[in-house]
Amino acid sequence: MAGPPLLDRRLLIVTGKGGVGRSSVAAALALLGARRGLRVLVCEVNAQERVAPLLGAAPSGPEVRPAIPGVWTVDVTPEAAMREYGLMVLRYRTIYEAVFENRVVRYFLRVVPSLSELVMLGKILHEARAEERGRPRWDLIIVDAPATGHAVQLLRTPGALLDTVPAGPLRRDAQWMRDLLLDPAHTAVALVTLPEEMPVNEAIELDEQLRVVVGIPRGYLVVNAVPEPRFTAAERTALEAAGTEPPPLGAAARAAALQGLRAELAARQVARVRAAIDLPVLVLPLLAAARWDRAAVERLADACDQGGAPWARSP
Ligand SMILES: Nc1ncnc2c1ncn2[C@@H]1O[C@H](COP(=O)(O)OP(=O)(O)OP(=O)(O)O)[C@@H](O)[C@H]1O
Ligand SMILES: [Mg+2]
């Protein structure tokens, strides 16, 4: 079985608990898109840039820059996005500078946090609907979104503004942004988790929030870094017994027994999250990579391409 259709929506938002592998999954999916001949843009959101370096390229900073053939990256910061938005609305740099680089306005922007979120999201969604020579500028935009609570805050900004802001340009922007974000033909969220108790709890809560609070189309669940189950229950019992043998057998048997235990605990969490979240699931393997670099991300992309780890695909 081929696994979930990963790249069928133009806008793919990758989120999940901190540290679960959002940037790695975003980078792997970008590679996969490039392998399939797509023009891919990866947007990080005001982050310590990870994706371009993971692909073996220099960080792009706040401008869209080519990272590798087929993949461009950008780190969307509130300052740069605000500047672009201001220039778009006000049209002239001198007016922009007079208005936006004024100390009072800068203070205002800092204390109205949803405004920075709105302009960052605006920058991303602007790229998502940009056209060049009559066709979309990007075939695929992958957002390496912030972790759980911050992602919800970011994604619900247009909706929240629509509830509060009166008619005017800000409201019109919030409207088209929300329409694009909530359009299932256009947008999907990839929810990433690890096969561990706390990340799974957080994924279940996040999924509920994405559904109820944001209303955004959820595309699929990625369970990342799942250890391969190598041993049957009988083999694990035998390994435990062999653990008391003299070296080198005893030490090897104990290490193998531990690996078996970890794989079993992880499999339980995979089953738990599958049962709790009603989405197509992609299980990605825990990779024994000495360095977490382009080569590791290529292997992760291979696994995505094959519909997940071979030993974990749905029957
Ligand atoms: N499938 C995997 N197999 C082995 N190690 C992995 C895997 N996925 C991620 N890692 C490890 O986890 C680390 C964190 O991954 P990554 O930076 O992608 O997470 P993140 O969710 O983006 O984190 P942050 O919250 O800091 O943005 C990586 O540097 C890598 O060492
Ligand atoms: Mg990251």
Short mmCIF file of N, CA and C and ligand atoms in Angstrom, two decimals, residues 22-23 50 144, ligand 2:
data_model
loop_
_atom_site.label_atom_id
_atom_site.label_comp_id
_atom_site.label_asym_id
_atom_site.label_seq_id
_atom_site.Cartn_x
_atom_site.Cartn_y
_atom_site.Cartn_z
N ARG A 22 9.47 18.13 13.20
CA ARG A 22 8.72 18.93 12.21
C ARG A 22 9.63 19.39 11.08
N SER A 23 10.80 19.97 11.44
CA SER A 23 11.69 20.50 10.40
C SER A 23 12.23 19.37 9.52
N ARG A 50 16.30 25.76 10.10
CA ARG A 50 16.79 24.39 10.12
C ARG A 50 16.74 23.75 8.74
N ASP A 144 6.99 24.97 7.76
CA ASP A 144 7.53 24.37 8.99
C ASP A 144 6.98 25.24 10.12
MG MG B 2 12.04 22.76 13.80
#
